[in-house]
mmCIF file of C-alpha atoms in Angstrom:
data_model
loop_
_atom_site.group_PDB
_atom_site.id
_atom_site.type_symbol
_atom_site.label_atom_id
_atom_site.label_comp_id
_atom_site.label_asym_id
_atom_site.label_seq_id
_atom_site.Cartn_x
_atom_site.Cartn_y
_atom_site.Cartn_z
ATOM 1 C CA UNK A 1 3.309 -12.806 -5.886
ATOM 2 C CA UNK A 2 6.396 -14.054 -3.968
ATOM 3 C CA UNK A 3 5.739 -14.843 -0.247
ATOM 4 C CA UNK A 4 6.366 -11.508 1.785
ATOM 5 C CA UNK A 5 8.796 -11.334 4.003
ATOM 6 C CA UNK A 6 8.617 -9.579 7.450
ATOM 7 C CA UNK A 7 10.179 -6.263 5.916
ATOM 8 C CA UNK A 8 7.909 -6.236 3.269
ATOM 9 C CA UNK A 9 4.771 -6.534 5.986
ATOM 10 C CA UNK A 10 4.839 -2.895 6.077
ATOM 11 C CA UNK A 11 2.877 -0.463 3.599
ATOM 12 C CA UNK A 12 5.633 1.042 1.641
ATOM 13 C CA UNK A 13 7.807 -2.183 2.063
ATOM 14 C CA UNK A 14 5.088 -4.054 0.188
ATOM 15 C CA UNK A 15 4.785 -1.071 -2.702
ATOM 16 C CA UNK A 16 8.339 -1.406 -2.491
ATOM 17 C CA UNK A 17 8.304 -5.226 -3.101
ATOM 18 C CA UNK A 18 5.926 -5.224 -6.492
ATOM 19 C CA UNK A 19 8.160 -5.646 -9.477
ATOM 20 C CA UNK A 20 9.637 -2.930 -11.500
ATOM 21 C CA UNK A 21 7.398 -1.923 -15.009
ATOM 22 C CA UNK A 22 7.246 -5.083 -17.405
ATOM 23 C CA UNK A 23 3.607 -4.493 -18.757
ATOM 24 C CA UNK A 24 2.217 -2.418 -20.471
ATOM 25 C CA UNK A 25 0.904 -0.624 -16.498
ATOM 26 C CA UNK A 26 3.995 -0.387 -14.134
ATOM 27 C CA UNK A 27 2.622 -2.944 -10.650
ATOM 28 C CA UNK A 28 3.653 -0.371 -8.796
ATOM 29 C CA UNK A 29 0.992 2.651 -10.893
ATOM 30 C CA UNK A 30 -1.456 -0.414 -10.706
ATOM 31 C CA UNK A 31 -0.984 -0.708 -6.898
ATOM 32 C CA UNK A 32 -1.570 2.811 -6.151
ATOM 33 C CA UNK A 33 -4.750 3.061 -8.367
ATOM 34 C CA UNK A 34 -5.690 -0.120 -6.130
ATOM 35 C CA UNK A 35 -5.431 1.195 -3.183
ATOM 36 C CA UNK A 36 -6.841 4.613 -4.255
ATOM 37 C CA UNK A 37 -9.700 2.642 -5.377
ATOM 38 C CA UNK A 38 -10.464 0.353 -2.796
ATOM 39 C CA UNK A 39 -9.978 3.224 -0.286
ATOM 40 C CA UNK A 40 -12.510 6.317 -2.018
ATOM 41 C CA UNK A 41 -9.009 8.400 -2.019
ATOM 42 C CA UNK A 42 -7.095 9.841 -4.614
ATOM 43 C CA UNK A 43 -4.158 8.467 -6.232
ATOM 44 C CA UNK A 44 -2.110 11.698 -4.355
ATOM 45 C CA UNK A 45 -3.423 11.107 -1.123
ATOM 46 C CA UNK A 46 -1.961 7.167 -1.454
ATOM 47 C CA UNK A 47 1.642 8.315 -2.346
ATOM 48 C CA UNK A 48 1.728 10.956 0.575
ATOM 49 C CA UNK A 49 0.691 8.026 3.025
ATOM 50 C CA UNK A 50 3.690 6.028 0.526
ATOM 51 C CA UNK A 51 5.901 8.678 1.771
ATOM 52 C CA UNK A 52 5.095 9.267 5.039
ATOM 53 C CA UNK A 53 3.726 12.580 4.833
ATOM 54 C CA UNK A 54 0.295 11.392 6.468
ATOM 55 C CA UNK A 55 -1.293 8.127 7.877
ATOM 56 C CA UNK A 56 -4.325 6.927 6.803
ATOM 57 C CA UNK A 57 -7.338 7.161 9.002
ATOM 58 C CA UNK A 58 -8.535 4.085 10.736
ATOM 59 C CA UNK A 59 -11.183 3.264 7.933
ATOM 60 C CA UNK A 60 -8.709 3.856 5.137
ATOM 61 C CA UNK A 61 -6.408 0.970 7.208
ATOM 62 C CA UNK A 62 -8.991 -1.396 7.401
ATOM 63 C CA UNK A 63 -9.857 -1.066 3.702
ATOM 64 C CA UNK A 64 -6.456 -1.951 2.938
ATOM 65 C CA UNK A 65 -5.707 -4.152 5.310
ATOM 66 C CA UNK A 66 -8.701 -6.428 3.715
ATOM 67 C CA UNK A 67 -6.904 -5.791 0.632
ATOM 68 C CA UNK A 68 -3.807 -6.989 1.092
ATOM 69 C CA UNK A 69 -4.581 -9.972 4.151
ATOM 70 C CA UNK A 70 -1.868 -8.010 6.384
ATOM 71 C CA UNK A 71 -2.660 -6.495 9.944
ATOM 72 C CA UNK A 72 -2.860 -2.841 9.789
ATOM 73 C CA UNK A 73 -0.916 -2.565 12.974
ATOM 74 C CA UNK A 74 2.073 -4.323 10.514
ATOM 75 C CA UNK A 75 1.388 -1.616 7.346
ATOM 76 C CA UNK A 76 0.930 1.401 9.142
ATOM 77 C CA UNK A 77 2.979 0.561 12.752
ATOM 78 C CA UNK A 78 3.396 3.680 15.442
ATOM 79 C CA UNK A 79 6.831 5.543 15.119
#
């Protein structure tokens, strides 16, 4: 994957930076599925996180941080 810019280090920014669909499974859908699997949450919950309707709990944030290699404080900045 390309290098990640500062703007892409938020959870939503990381998602938005993924390429558009060019293969059988859209990269953004694959990302949602991956995060849902890692956190043991539904894809609907992950999409709520992406939209900002909900925020993942501390355990889910830690799992996402480990999976993406980006600190949770950057993925989910305090408003």
